[in-house]
PDB file of N, CA and C in Angstrom:
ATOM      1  N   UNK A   1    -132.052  73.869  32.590  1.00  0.00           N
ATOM      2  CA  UNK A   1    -133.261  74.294  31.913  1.00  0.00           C
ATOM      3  C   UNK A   1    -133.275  75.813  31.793  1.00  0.00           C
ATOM      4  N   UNK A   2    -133.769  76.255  31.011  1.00  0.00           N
ATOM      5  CA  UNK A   2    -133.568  77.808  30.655  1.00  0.00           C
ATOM      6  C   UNK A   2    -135.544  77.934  30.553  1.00  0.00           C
ATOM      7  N   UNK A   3    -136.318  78.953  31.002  1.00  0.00           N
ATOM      8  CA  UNK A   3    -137.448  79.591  31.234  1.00  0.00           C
ATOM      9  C   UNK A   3    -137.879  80.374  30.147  1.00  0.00           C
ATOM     10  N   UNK A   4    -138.701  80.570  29.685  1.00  0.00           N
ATOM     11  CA  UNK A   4    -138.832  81.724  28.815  1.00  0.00           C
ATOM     12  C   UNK A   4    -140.520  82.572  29.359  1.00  0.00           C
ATOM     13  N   UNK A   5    -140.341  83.506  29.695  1.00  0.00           N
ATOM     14  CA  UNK A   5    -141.833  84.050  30.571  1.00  0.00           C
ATOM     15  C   UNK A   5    -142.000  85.521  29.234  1.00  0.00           C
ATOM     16  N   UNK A   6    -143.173  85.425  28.549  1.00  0.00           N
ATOM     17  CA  UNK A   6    -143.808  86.271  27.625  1.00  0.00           C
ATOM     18  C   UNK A   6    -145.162  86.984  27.642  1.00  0.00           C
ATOM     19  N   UNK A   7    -144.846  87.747  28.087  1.00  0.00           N
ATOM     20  CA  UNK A   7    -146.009  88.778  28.443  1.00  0.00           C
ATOM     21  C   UNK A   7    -146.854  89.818  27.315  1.00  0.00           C
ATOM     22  N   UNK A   8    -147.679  89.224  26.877  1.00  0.00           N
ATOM     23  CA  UNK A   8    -148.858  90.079  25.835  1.00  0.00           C
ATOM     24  C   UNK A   8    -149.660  91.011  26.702  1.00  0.00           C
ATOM     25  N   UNK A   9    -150.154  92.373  26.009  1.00  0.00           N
ATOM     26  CA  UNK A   9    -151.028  92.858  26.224  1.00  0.00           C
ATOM     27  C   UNK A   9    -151.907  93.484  24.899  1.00  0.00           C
ATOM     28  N   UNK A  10    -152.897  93.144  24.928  1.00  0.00           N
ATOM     29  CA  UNK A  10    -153.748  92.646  23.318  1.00  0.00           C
ATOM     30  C   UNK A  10    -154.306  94.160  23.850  1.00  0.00           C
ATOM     31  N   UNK A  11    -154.266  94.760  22.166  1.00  0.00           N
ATOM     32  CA  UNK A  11    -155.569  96.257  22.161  1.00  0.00           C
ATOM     33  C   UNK A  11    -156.704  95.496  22.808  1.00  0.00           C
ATOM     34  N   UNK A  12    -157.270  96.895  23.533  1.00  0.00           N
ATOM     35  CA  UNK A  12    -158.314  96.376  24.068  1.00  0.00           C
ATOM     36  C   UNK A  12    -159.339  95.464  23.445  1.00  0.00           C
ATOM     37  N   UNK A  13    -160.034  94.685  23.597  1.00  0.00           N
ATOM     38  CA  UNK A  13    -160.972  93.839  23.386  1.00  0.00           C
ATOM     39  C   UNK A  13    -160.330  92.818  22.317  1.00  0.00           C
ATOM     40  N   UNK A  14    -159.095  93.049  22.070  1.00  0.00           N
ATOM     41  CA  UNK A  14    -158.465  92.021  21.056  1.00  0.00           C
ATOM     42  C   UNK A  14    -157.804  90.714  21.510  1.00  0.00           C
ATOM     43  N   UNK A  15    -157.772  89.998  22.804  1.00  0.00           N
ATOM     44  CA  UNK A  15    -157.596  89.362  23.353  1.00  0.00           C
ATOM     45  C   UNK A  15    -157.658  87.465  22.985  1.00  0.00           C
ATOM     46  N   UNK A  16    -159.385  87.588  22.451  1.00  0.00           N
ATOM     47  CA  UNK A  16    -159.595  86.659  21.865  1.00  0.00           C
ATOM     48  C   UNK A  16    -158.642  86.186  20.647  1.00  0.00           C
ATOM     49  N   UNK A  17    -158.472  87.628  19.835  1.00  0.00           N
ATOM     50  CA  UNK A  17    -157.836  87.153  18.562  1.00  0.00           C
ATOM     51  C   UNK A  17    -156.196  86.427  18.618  1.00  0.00           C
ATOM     52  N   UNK A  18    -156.061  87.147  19.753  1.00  0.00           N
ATOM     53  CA  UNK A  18    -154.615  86.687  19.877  1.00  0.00           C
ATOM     54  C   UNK A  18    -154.825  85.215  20.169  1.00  0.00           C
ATOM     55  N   UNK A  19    -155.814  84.611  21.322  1.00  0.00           N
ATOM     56  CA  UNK A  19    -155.402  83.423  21.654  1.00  0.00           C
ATOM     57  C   UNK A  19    -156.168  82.558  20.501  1.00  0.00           C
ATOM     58  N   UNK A  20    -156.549  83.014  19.599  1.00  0.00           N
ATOM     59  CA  UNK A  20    -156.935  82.085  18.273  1.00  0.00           C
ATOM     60  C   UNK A  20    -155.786  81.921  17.600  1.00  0.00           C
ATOM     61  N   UNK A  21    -155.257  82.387  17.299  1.00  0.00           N
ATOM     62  CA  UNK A  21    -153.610  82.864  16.327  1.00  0.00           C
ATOM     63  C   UNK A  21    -152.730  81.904  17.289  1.00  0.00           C
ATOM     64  N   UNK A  22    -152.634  81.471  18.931  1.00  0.00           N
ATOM     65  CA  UNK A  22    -151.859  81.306  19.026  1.00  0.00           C
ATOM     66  C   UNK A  22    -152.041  80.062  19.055  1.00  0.00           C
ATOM     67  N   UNK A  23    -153.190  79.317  18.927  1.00  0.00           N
ATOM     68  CA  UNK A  23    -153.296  77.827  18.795  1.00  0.00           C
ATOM     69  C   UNK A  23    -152.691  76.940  18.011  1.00  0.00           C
ATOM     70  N   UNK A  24    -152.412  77.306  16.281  1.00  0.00           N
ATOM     71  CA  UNK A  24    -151.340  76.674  15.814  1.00  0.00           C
ATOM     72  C   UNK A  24    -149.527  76.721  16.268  1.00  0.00           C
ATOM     73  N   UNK A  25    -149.087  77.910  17.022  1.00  0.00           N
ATOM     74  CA  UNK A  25    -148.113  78.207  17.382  1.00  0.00           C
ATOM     75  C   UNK A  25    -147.967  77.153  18.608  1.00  0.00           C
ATOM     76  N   UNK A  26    -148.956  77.338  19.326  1.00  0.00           N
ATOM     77  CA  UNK A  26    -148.486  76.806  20.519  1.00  0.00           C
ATOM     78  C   UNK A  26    -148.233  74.845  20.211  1.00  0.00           C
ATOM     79  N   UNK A  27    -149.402  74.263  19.311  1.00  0.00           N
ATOM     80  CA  UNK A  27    -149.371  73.016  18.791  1.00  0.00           C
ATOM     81  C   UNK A  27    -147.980  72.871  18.188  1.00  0.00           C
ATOM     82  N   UNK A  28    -147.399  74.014  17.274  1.00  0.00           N
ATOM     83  CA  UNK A  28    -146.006  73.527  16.496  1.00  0.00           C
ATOM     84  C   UNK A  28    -144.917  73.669  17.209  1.00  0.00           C
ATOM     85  N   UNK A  29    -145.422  74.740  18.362  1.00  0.00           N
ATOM     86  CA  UNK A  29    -143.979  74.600  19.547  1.00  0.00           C
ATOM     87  C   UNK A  29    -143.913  73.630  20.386  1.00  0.00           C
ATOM     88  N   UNK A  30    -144.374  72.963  20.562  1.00  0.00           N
ATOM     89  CA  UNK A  30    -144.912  71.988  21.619  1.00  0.00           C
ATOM     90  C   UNK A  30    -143.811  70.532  20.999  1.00  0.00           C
ATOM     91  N   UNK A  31    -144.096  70.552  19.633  1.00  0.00           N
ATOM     92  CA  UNK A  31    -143.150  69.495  18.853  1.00  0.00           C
ATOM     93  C   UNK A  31    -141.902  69.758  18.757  1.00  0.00           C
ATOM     94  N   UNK A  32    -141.362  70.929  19.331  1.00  0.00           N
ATOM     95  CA  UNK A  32    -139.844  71.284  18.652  1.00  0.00           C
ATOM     96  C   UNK A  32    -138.759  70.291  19.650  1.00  0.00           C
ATOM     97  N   UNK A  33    -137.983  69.751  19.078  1.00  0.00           N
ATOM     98  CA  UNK A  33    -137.003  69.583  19.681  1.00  0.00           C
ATOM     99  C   UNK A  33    -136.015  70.711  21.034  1.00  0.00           C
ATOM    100  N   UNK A  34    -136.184  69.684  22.397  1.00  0.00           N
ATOM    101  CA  UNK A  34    -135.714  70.759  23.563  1.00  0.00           C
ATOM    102  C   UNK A  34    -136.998  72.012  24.209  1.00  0.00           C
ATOM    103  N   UNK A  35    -138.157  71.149  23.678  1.00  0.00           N
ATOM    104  CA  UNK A  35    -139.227  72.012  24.201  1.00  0.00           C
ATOM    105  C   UNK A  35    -139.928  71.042  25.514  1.00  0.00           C
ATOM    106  N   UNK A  36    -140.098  71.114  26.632  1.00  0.00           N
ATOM    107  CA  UNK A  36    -140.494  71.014  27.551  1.00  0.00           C
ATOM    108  C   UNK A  36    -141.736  71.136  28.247  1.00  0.00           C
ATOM    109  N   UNK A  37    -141.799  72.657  27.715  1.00  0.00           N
ATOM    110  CA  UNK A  37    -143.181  72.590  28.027  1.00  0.00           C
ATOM    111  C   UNK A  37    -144.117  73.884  27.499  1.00  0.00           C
ATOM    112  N   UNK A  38    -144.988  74.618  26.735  1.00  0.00           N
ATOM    113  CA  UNK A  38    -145.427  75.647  26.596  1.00  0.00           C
ATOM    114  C   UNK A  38    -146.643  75.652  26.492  1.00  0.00           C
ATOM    115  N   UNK A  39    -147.478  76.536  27.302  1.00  0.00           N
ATOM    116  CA  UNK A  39    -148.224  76.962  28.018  1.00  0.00           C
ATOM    117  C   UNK A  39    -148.922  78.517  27.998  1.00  0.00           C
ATOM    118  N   UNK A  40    -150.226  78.919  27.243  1.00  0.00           N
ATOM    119  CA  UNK A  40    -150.628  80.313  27.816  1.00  0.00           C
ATOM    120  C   UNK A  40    -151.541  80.311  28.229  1.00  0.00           C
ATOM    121  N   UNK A  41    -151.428  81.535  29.159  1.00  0.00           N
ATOM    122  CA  UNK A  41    -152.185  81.652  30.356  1.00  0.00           C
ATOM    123  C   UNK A  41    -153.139  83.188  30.165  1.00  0.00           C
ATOM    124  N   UNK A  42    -154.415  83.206  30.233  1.00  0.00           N
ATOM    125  CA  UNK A  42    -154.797  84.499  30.184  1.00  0.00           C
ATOM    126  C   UNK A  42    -155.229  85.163  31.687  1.00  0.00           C
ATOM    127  N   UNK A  43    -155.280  86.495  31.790  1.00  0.00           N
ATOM    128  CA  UNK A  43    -155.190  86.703  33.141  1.00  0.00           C
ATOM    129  C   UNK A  43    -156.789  87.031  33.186  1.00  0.00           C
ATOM    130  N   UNK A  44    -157.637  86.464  34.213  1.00  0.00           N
ATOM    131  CA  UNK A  44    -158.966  86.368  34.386  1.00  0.00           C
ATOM    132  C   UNK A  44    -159.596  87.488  34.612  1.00  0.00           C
ATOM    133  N   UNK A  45    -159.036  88.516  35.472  1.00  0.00           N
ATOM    134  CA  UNK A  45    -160.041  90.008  35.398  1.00  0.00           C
ATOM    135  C   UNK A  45    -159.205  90.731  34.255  1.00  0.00           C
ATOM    136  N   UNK A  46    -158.524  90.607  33.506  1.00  0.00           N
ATOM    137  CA  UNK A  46    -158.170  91.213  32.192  1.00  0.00           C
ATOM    138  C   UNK A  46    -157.809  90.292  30.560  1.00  0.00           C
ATOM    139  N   UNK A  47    -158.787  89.757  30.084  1.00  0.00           N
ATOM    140  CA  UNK A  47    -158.741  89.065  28.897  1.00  0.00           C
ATOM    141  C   UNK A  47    -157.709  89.335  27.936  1.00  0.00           C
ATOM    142  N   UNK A  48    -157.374  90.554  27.776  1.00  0.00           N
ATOM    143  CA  UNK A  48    -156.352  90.734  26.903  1.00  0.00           C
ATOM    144  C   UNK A  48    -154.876  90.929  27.530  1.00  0.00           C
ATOM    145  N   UNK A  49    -154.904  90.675  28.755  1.00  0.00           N
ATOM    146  CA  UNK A  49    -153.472  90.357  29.195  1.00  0.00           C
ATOM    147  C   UNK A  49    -153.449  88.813  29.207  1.00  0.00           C
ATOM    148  N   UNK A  50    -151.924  88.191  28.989  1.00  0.00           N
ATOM    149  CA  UNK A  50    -151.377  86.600  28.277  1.00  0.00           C
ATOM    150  C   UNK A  50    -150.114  86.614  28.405  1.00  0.00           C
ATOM    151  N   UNK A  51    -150.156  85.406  28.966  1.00  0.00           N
ATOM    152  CA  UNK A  51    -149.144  85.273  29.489  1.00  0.00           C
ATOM    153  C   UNK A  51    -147.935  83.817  29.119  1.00  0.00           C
ATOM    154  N   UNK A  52    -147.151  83.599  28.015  1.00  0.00           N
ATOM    155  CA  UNK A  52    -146.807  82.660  27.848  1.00  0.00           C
ATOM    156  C   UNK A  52    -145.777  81.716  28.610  1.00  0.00           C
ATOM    157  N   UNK A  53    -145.732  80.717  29.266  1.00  0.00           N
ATOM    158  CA  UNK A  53    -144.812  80.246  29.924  1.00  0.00           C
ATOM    159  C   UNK A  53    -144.084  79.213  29.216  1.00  0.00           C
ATOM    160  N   UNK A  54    -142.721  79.076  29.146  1.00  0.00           N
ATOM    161  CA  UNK A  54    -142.202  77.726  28.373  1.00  0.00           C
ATOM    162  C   UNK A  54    -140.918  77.549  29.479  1.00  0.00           C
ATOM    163  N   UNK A  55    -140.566  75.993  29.066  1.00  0.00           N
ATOM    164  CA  UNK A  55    -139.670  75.943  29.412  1.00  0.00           C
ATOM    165  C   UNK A  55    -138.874  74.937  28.382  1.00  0.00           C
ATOM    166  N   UNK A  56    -137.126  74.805  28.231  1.00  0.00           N
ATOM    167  CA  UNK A  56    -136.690  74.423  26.996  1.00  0.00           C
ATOM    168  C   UNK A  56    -135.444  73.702  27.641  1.00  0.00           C
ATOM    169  N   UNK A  57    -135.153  72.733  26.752  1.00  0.00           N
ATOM    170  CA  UNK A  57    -133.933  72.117  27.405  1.00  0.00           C
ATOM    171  C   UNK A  57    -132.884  72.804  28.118  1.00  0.00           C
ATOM    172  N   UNK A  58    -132.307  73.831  27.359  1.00  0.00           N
ATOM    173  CA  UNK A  58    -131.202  74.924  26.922  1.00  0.00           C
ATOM    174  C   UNK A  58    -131.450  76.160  26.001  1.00  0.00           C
ATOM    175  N   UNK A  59    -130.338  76.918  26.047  1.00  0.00           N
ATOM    176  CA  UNK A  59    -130.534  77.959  25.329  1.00  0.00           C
ATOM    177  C   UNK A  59    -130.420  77.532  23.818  1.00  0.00           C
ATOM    178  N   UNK A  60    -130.142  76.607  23.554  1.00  0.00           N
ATOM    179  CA  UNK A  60    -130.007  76.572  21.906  1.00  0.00           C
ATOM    180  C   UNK A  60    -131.110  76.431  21.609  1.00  0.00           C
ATOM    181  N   UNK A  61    -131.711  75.306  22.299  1.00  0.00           N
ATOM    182  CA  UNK A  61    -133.173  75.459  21.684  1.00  0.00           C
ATOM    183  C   UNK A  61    -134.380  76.196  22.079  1.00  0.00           C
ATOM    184  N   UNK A  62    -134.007  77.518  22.829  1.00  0.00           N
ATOM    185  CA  UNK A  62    -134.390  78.853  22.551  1.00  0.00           C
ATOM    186  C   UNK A  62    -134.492  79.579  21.462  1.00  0.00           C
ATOM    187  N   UNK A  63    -132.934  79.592  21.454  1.00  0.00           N
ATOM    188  CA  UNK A  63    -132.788  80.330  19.970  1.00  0.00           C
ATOM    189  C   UNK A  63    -132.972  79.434  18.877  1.00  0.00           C
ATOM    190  N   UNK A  64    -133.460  78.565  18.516  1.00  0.00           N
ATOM    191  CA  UNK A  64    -133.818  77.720  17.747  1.00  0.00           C
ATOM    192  C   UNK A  64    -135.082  78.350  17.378  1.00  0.00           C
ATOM    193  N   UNK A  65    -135.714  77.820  18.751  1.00  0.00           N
ATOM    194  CA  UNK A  65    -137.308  78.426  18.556  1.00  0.00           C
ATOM    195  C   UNK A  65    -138.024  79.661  17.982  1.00  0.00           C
ATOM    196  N   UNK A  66    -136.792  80.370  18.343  1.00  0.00           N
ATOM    197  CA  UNK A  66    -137.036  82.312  17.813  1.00  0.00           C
ATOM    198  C   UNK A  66    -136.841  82.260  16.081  1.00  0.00           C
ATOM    199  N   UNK A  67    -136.424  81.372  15.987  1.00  0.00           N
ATOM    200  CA  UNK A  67    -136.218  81.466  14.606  1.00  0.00           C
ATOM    201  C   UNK A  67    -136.724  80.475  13.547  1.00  0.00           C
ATOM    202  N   UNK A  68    -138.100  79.708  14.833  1.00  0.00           N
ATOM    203  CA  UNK A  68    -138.456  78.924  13.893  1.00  0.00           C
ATOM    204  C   UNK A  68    -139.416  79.734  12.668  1.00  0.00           C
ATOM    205  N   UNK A  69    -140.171  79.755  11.761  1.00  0.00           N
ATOM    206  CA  UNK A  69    -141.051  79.915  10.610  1.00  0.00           C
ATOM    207  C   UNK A  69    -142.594  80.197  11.564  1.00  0.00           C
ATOM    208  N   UNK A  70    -142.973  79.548  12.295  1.00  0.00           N
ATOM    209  CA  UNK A  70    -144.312  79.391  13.071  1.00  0.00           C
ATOM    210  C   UNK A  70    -144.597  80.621  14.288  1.00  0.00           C
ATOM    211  N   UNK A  71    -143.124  80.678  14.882  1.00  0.00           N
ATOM    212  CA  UNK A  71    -143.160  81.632  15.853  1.00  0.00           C
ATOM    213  C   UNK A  71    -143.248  83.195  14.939  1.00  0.00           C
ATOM    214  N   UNK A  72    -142.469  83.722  14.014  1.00  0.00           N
ATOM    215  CA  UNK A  72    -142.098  84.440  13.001  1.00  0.00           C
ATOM    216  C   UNK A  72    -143.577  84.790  12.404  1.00  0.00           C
ATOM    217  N   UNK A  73    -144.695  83.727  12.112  1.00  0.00           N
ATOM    218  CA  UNK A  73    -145.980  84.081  11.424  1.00  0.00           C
ATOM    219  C   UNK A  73    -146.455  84.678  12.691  1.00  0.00           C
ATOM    220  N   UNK A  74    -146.509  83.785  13.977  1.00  0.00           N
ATOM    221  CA  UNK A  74    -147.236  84.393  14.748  1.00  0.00           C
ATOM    222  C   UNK A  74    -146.872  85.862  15.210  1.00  0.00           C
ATOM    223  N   UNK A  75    -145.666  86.210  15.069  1.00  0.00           N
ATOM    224  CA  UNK A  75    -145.116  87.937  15.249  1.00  0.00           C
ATOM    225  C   UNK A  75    -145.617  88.554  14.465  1.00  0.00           C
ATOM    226  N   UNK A  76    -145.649  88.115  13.279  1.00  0.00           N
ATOM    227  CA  UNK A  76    -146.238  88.697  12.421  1.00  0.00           C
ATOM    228  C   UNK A  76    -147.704  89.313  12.111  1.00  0.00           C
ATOM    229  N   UNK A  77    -148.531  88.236  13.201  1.00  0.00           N
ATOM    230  CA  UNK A  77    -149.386  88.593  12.617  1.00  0.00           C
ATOM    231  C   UNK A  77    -149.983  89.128  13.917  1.00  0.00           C
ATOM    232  N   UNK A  78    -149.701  89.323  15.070  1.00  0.00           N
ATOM    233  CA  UNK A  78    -149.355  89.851  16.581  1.00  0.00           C
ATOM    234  C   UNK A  78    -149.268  91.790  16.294  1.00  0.00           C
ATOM    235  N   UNK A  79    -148.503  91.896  15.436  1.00  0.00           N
ATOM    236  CA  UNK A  79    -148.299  93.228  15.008  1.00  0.00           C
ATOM    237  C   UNK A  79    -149.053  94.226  15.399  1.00  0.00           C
ATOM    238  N   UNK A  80    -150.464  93.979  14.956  1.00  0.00           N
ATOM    239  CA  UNK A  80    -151.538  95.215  15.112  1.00  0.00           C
ATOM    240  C   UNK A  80    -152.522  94.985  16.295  1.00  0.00           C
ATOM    241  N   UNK A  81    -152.107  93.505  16.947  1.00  0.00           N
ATOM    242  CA  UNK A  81    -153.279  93.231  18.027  1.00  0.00           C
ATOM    243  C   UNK A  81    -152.405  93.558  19.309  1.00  0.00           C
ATOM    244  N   UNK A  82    -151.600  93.925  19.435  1.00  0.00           N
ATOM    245  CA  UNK A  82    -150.706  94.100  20.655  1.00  0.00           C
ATOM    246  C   UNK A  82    -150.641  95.287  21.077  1.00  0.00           C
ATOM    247  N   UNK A  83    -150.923  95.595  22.396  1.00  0.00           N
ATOM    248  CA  UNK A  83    -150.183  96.990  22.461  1.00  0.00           C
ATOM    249  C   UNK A  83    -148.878  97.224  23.307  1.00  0.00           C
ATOM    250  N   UNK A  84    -148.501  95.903  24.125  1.00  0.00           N
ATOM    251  CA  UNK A  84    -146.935  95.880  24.651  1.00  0.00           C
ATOM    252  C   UNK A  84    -146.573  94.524  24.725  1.00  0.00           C
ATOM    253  N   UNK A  85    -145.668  94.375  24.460  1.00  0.00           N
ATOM    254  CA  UNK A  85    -144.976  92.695  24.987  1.00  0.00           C
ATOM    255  C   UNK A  85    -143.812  93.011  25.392  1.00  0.00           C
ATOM    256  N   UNK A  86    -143.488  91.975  26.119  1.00  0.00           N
ATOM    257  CA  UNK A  86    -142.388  91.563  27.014  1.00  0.00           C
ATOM    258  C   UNK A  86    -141.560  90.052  27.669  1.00  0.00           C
ATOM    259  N   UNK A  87    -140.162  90.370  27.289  1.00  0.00           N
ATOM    260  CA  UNK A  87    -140.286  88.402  27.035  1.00  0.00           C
ATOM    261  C   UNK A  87    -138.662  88.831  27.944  1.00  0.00           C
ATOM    262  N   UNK A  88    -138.786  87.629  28.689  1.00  0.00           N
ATOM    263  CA  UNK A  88    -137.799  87.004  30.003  1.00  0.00           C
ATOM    264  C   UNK A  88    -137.434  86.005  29.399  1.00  0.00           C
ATOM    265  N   UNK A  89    -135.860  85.558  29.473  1.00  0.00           N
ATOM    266  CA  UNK A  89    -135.412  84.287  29.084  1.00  0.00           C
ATOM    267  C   UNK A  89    -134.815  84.328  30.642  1.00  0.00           C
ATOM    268  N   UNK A  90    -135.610  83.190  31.550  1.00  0.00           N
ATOM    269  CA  UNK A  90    -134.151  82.808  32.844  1.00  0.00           C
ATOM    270  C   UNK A  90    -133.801  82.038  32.178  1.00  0.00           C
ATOM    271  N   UNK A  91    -132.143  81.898  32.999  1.00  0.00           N
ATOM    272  CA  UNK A  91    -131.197  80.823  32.723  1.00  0.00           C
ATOM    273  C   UNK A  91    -130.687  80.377  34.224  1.00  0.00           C
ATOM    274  N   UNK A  92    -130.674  79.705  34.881  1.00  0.00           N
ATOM    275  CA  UNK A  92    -129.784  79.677  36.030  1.00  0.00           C
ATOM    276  C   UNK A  92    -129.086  80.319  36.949  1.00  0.00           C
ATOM    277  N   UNK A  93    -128.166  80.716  35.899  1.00  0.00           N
ATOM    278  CA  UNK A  93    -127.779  81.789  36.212  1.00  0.00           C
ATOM    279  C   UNK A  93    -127.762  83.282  36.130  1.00  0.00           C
ATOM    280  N   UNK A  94    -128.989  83.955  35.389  1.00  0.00           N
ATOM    281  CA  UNK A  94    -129.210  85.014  34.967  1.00  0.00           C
ATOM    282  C   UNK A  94    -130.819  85.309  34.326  1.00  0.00           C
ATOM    283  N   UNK A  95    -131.495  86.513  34.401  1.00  0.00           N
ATOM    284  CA  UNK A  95    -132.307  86.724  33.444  1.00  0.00           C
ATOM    285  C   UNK A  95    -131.786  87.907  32.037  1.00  0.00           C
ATOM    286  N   UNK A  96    -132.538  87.481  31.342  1.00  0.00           N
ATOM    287  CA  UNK A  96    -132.496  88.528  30.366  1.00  0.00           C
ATOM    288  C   UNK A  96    -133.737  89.050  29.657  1.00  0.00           C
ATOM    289  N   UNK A  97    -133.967  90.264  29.610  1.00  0.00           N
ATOM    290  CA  UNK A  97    -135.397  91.008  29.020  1.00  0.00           C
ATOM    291  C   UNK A  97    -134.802  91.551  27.445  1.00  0.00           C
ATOM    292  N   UNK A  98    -135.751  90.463  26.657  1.00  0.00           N
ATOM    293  CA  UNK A  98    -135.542  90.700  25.253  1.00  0.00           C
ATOM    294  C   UNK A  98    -136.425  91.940  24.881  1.00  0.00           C
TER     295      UNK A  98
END
């Protein structure tokens, strides 16, 4: 199983918007083939910190996922409500910070 840990931090008070935006994302990732499990989490004394957790068969259908159409709108439209992200792929044997 390969991890994927994604860390948002929404402009201030923009928090909400993000986790509206991410409701279709998270529904169309949820269906992908080699998806397991995905999950966000907001952090309770800070609303605009989010925290996405997944987990995926393998790495292919990681990189599958990065390139689906759904994830891609949601970057897209993430753009101006963010002020840092940060994304962990474990693998078993390794992490990597995209």
């Amino acid at each position: 199983m390969v991890y994927v840990i994604a860390h948002l931090k929404a402009h201030a008070g923009r928090g909400d918007e993000v986790v509206a935006l991410a409701g279709p994302l998270i529904e169309a990732t949820r269906k992908e083939a080699g998806c397991i499990g995905y999950e966000l989490y907001r952090k309770p004394t800070d609303p605009d910190t989010l925290i996405f957790v997944e987990t995926w068969k393998d790495r292919a259908a990681v990189d599958a996922h990065f390139a689906e159409p759904h994830l891609q709108s949601f970057k897209a439209a993430m753009a101006d409500l963010l002020a840092e992200a940060r994304i962990e792929v474990v693998h078993p044997e390794k992490v990597e910070g995209l």
